[in-house]
Amino acid sequence: MKKYFEQFSKGKSSGIVDFPDVLEACWRSPSNIALVKYWGKKQGQLPANPSLSMTLSKAVTYTGVRAYPASPASISINDDIHHPFIPKLQKLYHLLSEELTVLRDLSLEVRTENSFPHSTGIASSASGISAFTLCLLNIAATLSGSSTDSSAFFRAASYASRLGSGSACRSLYGGFTLWGKTGIVSGTSDLEAVPVNEIVHPDFLHLRDTILIVSSEPKSLASSWGHNLMDTHPFARSRYIQANKNLVMILRALNEGDFDLLAAISENEALSLHALMMTSTDQGFLIRPGTVEIIQKIRNARKNGLPVFFTLDAGPNVHMLYPKRYSAEVEWFTNDELIMHCENQKTIVDYCGEGPVPIHTSLF
Ligand code: PMV
């Protein structure tokens, strides 16, 4: 942890000593969709296999944090001290403040809002945790006089976000991001995610993602519980071998601009994730009839020449990815054939995005 946080070490010895009355930091951070999935972890919030994701643009969280010196430390979210997200933030704050002494003994007021409508079933932990972490580290940077636009700052934020939610560490960079040690890309690590855009074909940096909301009910399966199920899953060993092979192939597809290979691997990963859930001891079954209808129609459309493919997160909603230049055709296809399977005809047309940005106006 030391190596990541050295930049903040010039700060005050304690959060209370010489702390200004209040410090505030606000960030906007995006969600990401994994094409090679992280499912299963090792001790210390380390991934059982490397994963690769595309950062989104419209599905973002806006978060502001106001910090006051106070002991004991407390957290409120949107003026609510019983907000369901508080234990997660508290755990992360305590982990970070153990190493980052400048952050000790602070009370935190958190304002947070997702750009995507509430209850669309889109996972918000990647964007929410990364935005919160950026705010905390921004406060640490202010106290220590260090920079918030250096690569060291974003590496620290990726490292720290990972401790709150694995997938959040991939949201710190735009484009395509890889998390997990692999011999095929230098500089990769289990501790932080790295951007891999320089090896991605330029066409793919403009991919679109229409998110088809089949159900907005909160997912019935918490991902931490799902990761734990992998510890005793009968297919775990072969899954990790498969994920590593899929990573090699997806990197080749991304590098060579091979859309068909990208589609085949992404769909295989999405279905493998759900197959793992269905065959675990608790038999998580998250897809709905509408999910299956949409998947079949996407595959048919691709057979008939429309370059679209799907992926799924741990829920029933379908992400349909395609090159930007086919946006008009895909919109017709969506309206004619897919929207009928969506709850209240709900879709979000998103695209490969640029990563987090600081917000210079107060959210309070
Ligand atoms: O970051 P977590 O612990 O919420 O796990 C995310 C797991 C998946 O979203 C299902 C896959 C992934 O790699 O994002």
GROMACS .gro file of C-alpha atoms and ligand atoms in nm:
model
  378
    1MET     CA    1   0.000   0.000   0.000
    2LYS     CA    2   0.290   0.232   0.087
    3LYS     CA    3   0.412   0.270  -0.271
    4TYR     CA    4   0.069   0.397  -0.383
    5PHE     CA    5   0.025   0.647  -0.103
    6GLU     CA    6   0.376   0.796  -0.079
    7GLN     CA    7   0.258   1.106  -0.266
    8PHE     CA    8   0.030   1.194   0.027
    9SER     CA    9   0.295   1.147   0.295
   10LYS     CA   10   0.390   1.514   0.321
   11GLY     CA   11   0.059   1.580   0.493
   12LYS     CA   12  -0.020   1.659   0.854
   13SER     CA   13   0.044   1.381   1.103
   14SER     CA   14  -0.324   1.355   1.191
   15GLY     CA   15  -0.648   1.458   1.031
   16ILE     CA   16  -0.731   1.679   1.323
   17VAL     CA   17  -0.404   1.871   1.357
   18ASP     CA   18  -0.405   2.189   1.145
   19PHE     CA   19  -0.711   2.077   0.952
   20PRO     CA   20  -0.909   2.357   0.789
   21ASP     CA   21  -1.271   2.388   0.907
   22VAL     CA   22  -1.400   2.191   0.615
   23LEU     CA   23  -1.258   2.046   0.297
   24GLU     CA   24  -1.462   1.949  -0.004
   25ALA     CA   25  -1.392   1.748  -0.319
   26CYS     CA   26  -1.633   1.650  -0.598
   27TRP     CA   27  -1.583   1.399  -0.881
   28ARG     CA   28  -1.781   1.241  -1.160
   29SER     CA   29  -1.686   0.880  -1.222
   30PRO     CA   30  -1.819   0.633  -1.479
   31SER     CA   31  -1.947   0.279  -1.462
   32ASN     CA   32  -1.779   0.012  -1.672
   33ILE     CA   33  -1.893  -0.307  -1.841
   34ALA     CA   34  -1.663  -0.609  -1.826
   35LEU     CA   35  -1.608  -0.805  -2.147
   36VAL     CA   36  -1.388  -1.059  -1.967
   37LYS     CA   37  -1.552  -1.102  -1.628
   38TYR     CA   38  -1.411  -1.086  -1.278
   39TRP     CA   39  -1.593  -1.358  -1.086
   40GLY     CA   40  -1.412  -1.513  -0.793
   41LYS     CA   41  -1.147  -1.357  -0.574
   42LYS     CA   42  -0.848  -1.434  -0.357
   43GLN     CA   43  -0.766  -1.303  -0.010
   44GLY     CA   44  -0.716  -0.925  -0.002
   45GLN     CA   45  -0.971  -0.839  -0.271
   46LEU     CA   46  -0.743  -0.979  -0.541
   47PRO     CA   47  -0.901  -1.123  -0.856
   48ALA     CA   48  -0.893  -1.496  -0.928
   49ASN     CA   49  -0.844  -1.410  -1.297
   50PRO     CA   50  -0.765  -1.096  -1.497
   51SER     CA   51  -1.065  -0.903  -1.632
   52LEU     CA   52  -1.107  -0.645  -1.907
   53SER     CA   53  -1.372  -0.375  -1.932
   54MET     CA   54  -1.496  -0.085  -2.137
   55THR     CA   55  -1.556   0.238  -1.948
   56LEU     CA   56  -1.899   0.392  -2.007
   57SER     CA   57  -1.983   0.753  -2.057
   58LYS     CA   58  -2.342   0.827  -1.961
   59ALA     CA   59  -2.375   0.583  -1.673
   60VAL     CA   60  -2.186   0.790  -1.416
   61THR     CA   61  -2.199   0.881  -1.047
   62TYR     CA   62  -2.156   1.238  -0.923
   63THR     CA   63  -2.014   1.245  -0.571
   64GLY     CA   64  -1.910   1.523  -0.338
   65VAL     CA   65  -1.742   1.466  -0.002
   66ARG     CA   66  -1.713   1.726   0.274
   67ALA     CA   67  -1.470   1.636   0.549
   68TYR     CA   68  -1.460   1.782   0.900
   69PRO     CA   69  -1.219   1.693   1.179
   70ALA     CA   70  -1.420   1.486   1.429
   71SER     CA   71  -1.369   1.197   1.658
   72PRO     CA   72  -1.528   0.947   1.642
   73ALA     CA   73  -1.553   0.963   1.264
   74SER     CA   74  -1.898   0.933   1.105
   75ILE     CA   75  -2.046   0.918   0.755
   76SER     CA   76  -2.377   1.041   0.616
   77ILE     CA   77  -2.499   1.000   0.260
   78ASN     CA   78  -2.742   1.256   0.119
   79ASP     CA   79  -2.814   1.366   0.478
   80ASP     CA   80  -2.911   1.012   0.574
   81ILE     CA   81  -2.710   0.842   0.848
   82HIS     CA   82  -2.884   0.509   0.781
   83HIS     CA   83  -2.824   0.499   0.405
   84PRO     CA   84  -2.769   0.135   0.293
   85PHE     CA   85  -2.438   0.222   0.124
   86ILE     CA   86  -2.282   0.358   0.448
   87PRO     CA   87  -2.127   0.031   0.580
   88LYS     CA   88  -1.944  -0.015   0.248
   89LEU     CA   89  -1.804   0.340   0.256
   90GLN     CA   90  -1.720   0.313   0.625
   91LYS     CA   91  -1.520  -0.004   0.567
   92LEU     CA   92  -1.329   0.156   0.281
   93TYR     CA   93  -1.266   0.479   0.474
   94HIS     CA   94  -1.125   0.283   0.769
   95LEU     CA   95  -0.899   0.075   0.546
   96LEU     CA   96  -0.763   0.384   0.374
   97SER     CA   97  -0.725   0.598   0.685
   98GLU     CA   98  -0.513   0.325   0.846
   99GLU     CA   99  -0.244   0.396   0.587
  100LEU     CA  100  -0.328   0.752   0.497
  101THR     CA  101  -0.287   0.925   0.830
  102VAL     CA  102  -0.401   1.261   0.688
  103LEU     CA  103  -0.747   1.109   0.652
  104ARG     CA  104  -0.781   0.995   1.013
  105ASP     CA  105  -1.054   1.118   1.246
  106LEU     CA  106  -1.276   1.280   0.988
  107SER     CA  107  -1.651   1.296   0.961
  108LEU     CA  108  -1.767   1.273   0.604
  109GLU     CA  109  -2.078   1.420   0.447
  110VAL     CA  110  -2.135   1.252   0.115
  111ARG     CA  111  -2.362   1.380  -0.162
  112THR     CA  112  -2.406   1.131  -0.440
  113GLU     CA  113  -2.629   1.088  -0.739
  114ASN     CA  114  -2.632   0.851  -1.037
  115SER     CA  115  -2.691   0.987  -1.387
  116PHE     CA  116  -2.887   0.677  -1.476
  117PRO     CA  117  -3.241   0.672  -1.343
  118HIS     CA  118  -3.289   0.501  -1.008
  119SER     CA  119  -3.386   0.139  -1.025
  120THR     CA  120  -3.270   0.068  -1.375
  121GLY     CA  121  -3.087  -0.238  -1.250
  122ILE     CA  122  -2.753  -0.091  -1.360
  123ALA     CA  123  -2.483  -0.173  -1.107
  124SER     CA  124  -2.367   0.147  -0.946
  125SER     CA  125  -2.090   0.017  -0.722
  126ALA     CA  126  -1.808   0.069  -0.978
  127SER     CA  127  -1.899   0.432  -1.043
  128GLY     CA  128  -2.007   0.503  -0.684
  129ILE     CA  129  -1.702   0.355  -0.514
  130SER     CA  130  -1.455   0.506  -0.760
  131ALA     CA  131  -1.616   0.852  -0.725
  132PHE     CA  132  -1.607   0.832  -0.344
  133THR     CA  133  -1.244   0.716  -0.347
  134LEU     CA  134  -1.142   0.997  -0.580
  135CYS     CA  135  -1.299   1.251  -0.344
  136LEU     CA  136  -1.118   1.104  -0.042
  137LEU     CA  137  -0.783   1.096  -0.217
  138ASN     CA  138  -0.846   1.448  -0.348
  139ILE     CA  139  -0.886   1.559   0.014
  140ALA     CA  140  -0.563   1.375   0.105
  141ALA     CA  141  -0.390   1.548  -0.189
  142THR     CA  142  -0.511   1.890  -0.077
  143LEU     CA  143  -0.381   1.825   0.274
  144SER     CA  144  -0.044   1.705   0.147
  145GLY     CA  145  -0.003   1.956  -0.134
  146SER     CA  146   0.018   1.683  -0.398
  147SER     CA  147  -0.135   1.676  -0.745
  148THR     CA  148  -0.469   1.523  -0.850
  149ASP     CA  149  -0.391   1.502  -1.219
  150SER     CA  150  -0.076   1.291  -1.204
  151SER     CA  151  -0.066   0.927  -1.309
  152ALA     CA  152   0.041   0.847  -0.950
  153PHE     CA  153  -0.288   0.994  -0.823
  154PHE     CA  154  -0.499   0.777  -1.056
  155ARG     CA  155  -0.293   0.468  -0.977
  156ALA     CA  156  -0.353   0.530  -0.606
  157ALA     CA  157  -0.724   0.580  -0.676
  158SER     CA  158  -0.745   0.254  -0.872
  159TYR     CA  159  -0.561   0.069  -0.596
  160ALA     CA  160  -0.786   0.221  -0.327
  161SER     CA  161  -1.114   0.174  -0.519
  162ARG     CA  162  -1.033  -0.194  -0.558
  163LEU     CA  163  -1.049  -0.232  -0.181
  164GLY     CA  164  -1.411  -0.108  -0.188
  165SER     CA  165  -1.533  -0.298  -0.495
  166GLY     CA  166  -1.314  -0.497  -0.734
  167SER     CA  167  -1.475  -0.375  -1.055
  168ALA     CA  168  -1.446  -0.011  -0.937
  169CYS     CA  169  -1.068  -0.014  -0.990
  170ARG     CA  170  -1.132  -0.039  -1.368
  171SER     CA  171  -1.341   0.282  -1.371
  172LEU     CA  172  -1.041   0.511  -1.317
  173TYR     CA  173  -0.946   0.521  -1.685
  174GLY     CA  174  -1.127   0.585  -2.010
  175GLY     CA  175  -1.152   0.336  -2.296
  176PHE     CA  176  -1.045  -0.020  -2.219
  177THR     CA  177  -0.898  -0.122  -1.887
  178LEU     CA  178  -0.735  -0.441  -1.765
  179TRP     CA  179  -0.722  -0.551  -1.403
  180GLY     CA  180  -0.516  -0.853  -1.299
  181LYS     CA  181  -0.165  -0.980  -1.352
  182THR     CA  182  -0.109  -1.136  -1.692
  183GLY     CA  183   0.215  -1.218  -1.869
  184ILE     CA  184   0.080  -1.099  -2.203
  185VAL     CA  185   0.054  -0.727  -2.117
  186SER     CA  186   0.341  -0.561  -1.934
  187GLY     CA  187   0.268  -0.347  -1.629
  188THR     CA  188  -0.047  -0.538  -1.532
  189SER     CA  189  -0.119  -0.605  -1.166
  190ASP     CA  190  -0.368  -0.767  -0.930
  191LEU     CA  191  -0.349  -0.454  -0.716
  192GLU     CA  192  -0.467  -0.192  -0.966
  193ALA     CA  193  -0.615  -0.166  -1.314
  194VAL     CA  194  -0.424  -0.028  -1.613
  195PRO     CA  195  -0.553   0.134  -1.932
  196VAL     CA  196  -0.473  -0.065  -2.249
  197ASN     CA  197  -0.596   0.177  -2.516
  198GLU     CA  198  -0.266   0.195  -2.698
  199ILE     CA  199  -0.310  -0.165  -2.811
  200VAL     CA  200  -0.678  -0.119  -2.907
  201HIS     CA  201  -0.785  -0.064  -3.269
  202PRO     CA  202  -0.918   0.295  -3.303
  203ASP     CA  203  -1.260   0.170  -3.428
  204PHE     CA  204  -1.327   0.008  -3.092
  205LEU     CA  205  -1.258   0.326  -2.896
  206HIS     CA  206  -1.591   0.452  -3.032
  207LEU     CA  207  -1.804   0.146  -2.956
  208ARG     CA  208  -2.163   0.216  -2.857
  209ASP     CA  209  -2.350   0.029  -2.584
  210THR     CA  210  -2.729   0.030  -2.582
  211ILE     CA  211  -2.835  -0.096  -2.240
  212LEU     CA  212  -3.171  -0.276  -2.265
  213ILE     CA  213  -3.348  -0.263  -1.929
  214VAL     CA  214  -3.539  -0.589  -1.901
  215SER     CA  215  -3.599  -0.541  -1.531
  216SER     CA  216  -3.515  -0.261  -1.293
  217GLU     CA  217  -3.568  -0.469  -0.982
  218PRO     CA  218  -3.259  -0.459  -0.760
  219LYS     CA  219  -3.050  -0.768  -0.830
  220SER     CA  220  -3.114  -1.057  -0.598
  221LEU     CA  221  -2.752  -1.163  -0.586
  222ALA     CA  222  -2.487  -0.948  -0.414
  223SER     CA  223  -2.162  -0.977  -0.603
  224SER     CA  224  -1.956  -1.039  -0.288
  225TRP     CA  225  -2.172  -1.343  -0.222
  226GLY     CA  226  -2.126  -1.455  -0.584
  227HIS     CA  227  -1.748  -1.421  -0.562
  228ASN     CA  228  -1.748  -1.631  -0.244
  229LEU     CA  229  -1.948  -1.906  -0.412
  230MET     CA  230  -1.658  -1.950  -0.653
  231ASP     CA  231  -1.440  -2.075  -0.364
  232THR     CA  232  -1.624  -2.405  -0.369
  233HIS     CA  233  -1.763  -2.401  -0.722
  234PRO     CA  234  -1.703  -2.732  -0.905
  235PHE     CA  235  -1.609  -2.549  -1.227
  236ALA     CA  236  -1.387  -2.282  -1.068
  237ARG     CA  237  -1.055  -2.422  -1.194
  238SER     CA  238  -1.172  -2.453  -1.552
  239ARG     CA  239  -1.335  -2.110  -1.532
  240TYR     CA  240  -1.005  -1.943  -1.444
  241ILE     CA  241  -0.831  -2.124  -1.731
  242GLN     CA  242  -1.111  -2.018  -1.968
  243ALA     CA  243  -1.094  -1.654  -1.853
  244ASN     CA  244  -0.719  -1.638  -1.915
  245LYS     CA  245  -0.763  -1.788  -2.264
  246ASN     CA  246  -1.048  -1.550  -2.338
  247LEU     CA  247  -0.834  -1.258  -2.229
  248VAL     CA  248  -0.562  -1.355  -2.480
  249MET     CA  249  -0.822  -1.377  -2.757
  250ILE     CA  250  -1.007  -1.059  -2.669
  251LEU     CA  251  -0.681  -0.864  -2.663
  252ARG     CA  252  -0.604  -1.001  -3.009
  253ALA     CA  253  -0.953  -0.904  -3.129
  254LEU     CA  254  -0.920  -0.553  -2.984
  255ASN     CA  255  -0.576  -0.509  -3.133
  256GLU     CA  256  -0.662  -0.636  -3.482
  257GLY     CA  257  -1.006  -0.472  -3.497
  258ASP     CA  258  -1.162  -0.819  -3.530
  259PHE     CA  259  -1.530  -0.753  -3.451
  260ASP     CA  260  -1.647  -1.116  -3.490
  261LEU     CA  261  -1.386  -1.243  -3.246
  262LEU     CA  262  -1.469  -0.963  -3.001
  263ALA     CA  263  -1.837  -1.060  -3.026
  264ALA     CA  264  -1.772  -1.433  -2.981
  265ILE     CA  265  -1.552  -1.393  -2.673
  266SER     CA  266  -1.771  -1.129  -2.507
  267GLU     CA  267  -2.085  -1.340  -2.549
  268ASN     CA  268  -1.903  -1.650  -2.426
  269GLU     CA  269  -1.793  -1.458  -2.115
  270ALA     CA  270  -2.143  -1.325  -2.044
  271LEU     CA  271  -2.303  -1.669  -2.074
  272SER     CA  272  -2.023  -1.829  -1.870
  273LEU     CA  273  -2.082  -1.580  -1.587
  274HIS     CA  274  -2.452  -1.671  -1.576
  275ALA     CA  275  -2.380  -2.044  -1.616
  276LEU     CA  276  -2.147  -2.022  -1.315
  277MET     CA  277  -2.421  -1.855  -1.112
  278MET     CA  278  -2.682  -2.111  -1.218
  279THR     CA  279  -2.458  -2.407  -1.133
  280SER     CA  280  -2.338  -2.278  -0.797
  281THR     CA  281  -2.476  -2.422  -0.475
  282ASP     CA  282  -2.722  -2.134  -0.442
  283GLN     CA  283  -2.832  -2.149  -0.805
  284GLY     CA  284  -2.856  -1.778  -0.877
  285PHE     CA  285  -3.089  -1.739  -1.176
  286LEU     CA  286  -3.088  -1.377  -1.288
  287ILE     CA  287  -3.185  -1.384  -1.654
  288ARG     CA  288  -3.549  -1.335  -1.753
  289PRO     CA  289  -3.746  -1.449  -2.058
  290GLY     CA  290  -3.691  -1.102  -2.208
  291THR     CA  291  -3.313  -1.143  -2.168
  292VAL     CA  292  -3.323  -1.464  -2.374
  293GLU     CA  293  -3.547  -1.310  -2.643
  294ILE     CA  294  -3.311  -1.015  -2.681
  295ILE     CA  295  -2.999  -1.235  -2.693
  296GLN     CA  296  -3.151  -1.451  -2.968
  297LYS     CA  297  -3.255  -1.149  -3.170
  298ILE     CA  298  -2.910  -0.992  -3.139
  299ARG     CA  299  -2.749  -1.315  -3.261
  300ASN     CA  300  -2.992  -1.337  -3.554
  301ALA     CA  301  -2.930  -0.975  -3.647
  302ARG     CA  302  -2.554  -1.040  -3.648
  303LYS     CA  303  -2.605  -1.346  -3.871
  304ASN     CA  304  -2.795  -1.117  -4.106
  305GLY     CA  305  -2.511  -0.868  -4.125
  306LEU     CA  306  -2.574  -0.614  -3.847
  307PRO     CA  307  -2.255  -0.590  -3.635
  308VAL     CA  308  -2.401  -0.618  -3.282
  309PHE     CA  309  -2.316  -0.840  -2.988
  310PHE     CA  310  -2.429  -0.867  -2.628
  311THR     CA  311  -2.284  -0.890  -2.284
  312LEU     CA  312  -2.450  -0.917  -1.943
  313ASP     CA  313  -2.360  -0.805  -1.595
  314ALA     CA  314  -2.486  -0.996  -1.289
  315GLY     CA  315  -2.848  -0.919  -1.376
  316PRO     CA  316  -3.115  -0.957  -1.647
  317ASN     CA  317  -3.034  -0.642  -1.850
  318VAL     CA  318  -2.857  -0.671  -2.182
  319HIS     CA  319  -2.570  -0.452  -2.304
  320MET     CA  320  -2.570  -0.446  -2.686
  321LEU     CA  321  -2.241  -0.326  -2.833
  322TYR     CA  322  -2.180  -0.206  -3.191
  323PRO     CA  323  -1.962   0.030  -3.395
  324LYS     CA  324  -2.067   0.394  -3.383
  325ARG     CA  325  -2.122   0.413  -3.759
  326TYR     CA  326  -2.412   0.163  -3.728
  327SER     CA  327  -2.597   0.377  -3.472
  328ALA     CA  328  -2.893   0.455  -3.699
  329GLU     CA  329  -2.946   0.092  -3.808
  330VAL     CA  330  -2.917  -0.027  -3.448
  331GLU     CA  331  -3.172   0.230  -3.335
  332TRP     CA  332  -3.423   0.094  -3.590
  333PHE     CA  333  -3.345  -0.262  -3.482
  334THR     CA  334  -3.389  -0.167  -3.116
  335ASN     CA  335  -3.720   0.007  -3.174
  336ASP     CA  336  -3.858  -0.262  -3.407
  337GLU     CA  337  -3.749  -0.576  -3.227
  338LEU     CA  338  -3.598  -0.524  -2.884
  339ILE     CA  339  -3.775  -0.247  -2.702
  340MET     CA  340  -4.087  -0.463  -2.661
  341HIS     CA  341  -3.889  -0.680  -2.415
  342CYS     CA  342  -3.777  -0.382  -2.204
  343GLU     CA  343  -3.952  -0.267  -1.889
  344ASN     CA  344  -4.147   0.048  -1.980
  345GLN     CA  345  -3.947   0.048  -2.308
  346LYS     CA  346  -3.645   0.164  -2.110
  347THR     CA  347  -3.301   0.179  -2.277
  348ILE     CA  348  -2.983   0.383  -2.219
  349VAL     CA  349  -2.772   0.458  -2.525
  350ASP     CA  350  -2.419   0.478  -2.390
  351TYR     CA  351  -2.071   0.467  -2.542
  352CYS     CA  352  -1.705   0.403  -2.465
  353GLY     CA  353  -1.614   0.692  -2.238
  354GLU     CA  354  -1.326   0.896  -2.110
  355GLY     CA  355  -1.293   0.820  -1.741
  356PRO     CA  356  -1.345   1.030  -1.426
  357VAL     CA  357  -1.327   1.409  -1.408
  358PRO     CA  358  -1.318   1.647  -1.111
  359ILE     CA  359  -1.625   1.870  -1.068
  360HIS     CA  360  -1.540   2.229  -0.992
  361THR     CA  361  -1.879   2.339  -0.865
  362SER     CA  362  -1.996   2.228  -0.522
  363LEU     CA  363  -2.254   1.951  -0.498
  364PHE     CA  364  -2.362   2.084  -0.156
  365PMV     O1  365  -1.688  -0.539  -0.816
  365PMV     P1  366  -1.788  -0.637  -0.771
  365PMV     O2  367  -1.743  -0.706  -0.648
  365PMV     O3  368  -1.926  -0.577  -0.764
  365PMV     O4  369  -1.794  -0.754  -0.881
  365PMV     C1  370  -1.836  -0.731  -1.013
  365PMV     C2  371  -1.857  -0.857  -1.085
  365PMV     C3  372  -1.921  -0.844  -1.223
  365PMV     O5  373  -1.981  -0.719  -1.239
  365PMV     C4  374  -2.027  -0.952  -1.236
  365PMV     C5  375  -1.820  -0.868  -1.334
  365PMV     C6  376  -1.718  -0.760  -1.358
  365PMV     O6  377  -1.604  -0.796  -1.389
  365PMV     O7  378  -1.752  -0.641  -1.353
   0.00000   0.00000   0.00000
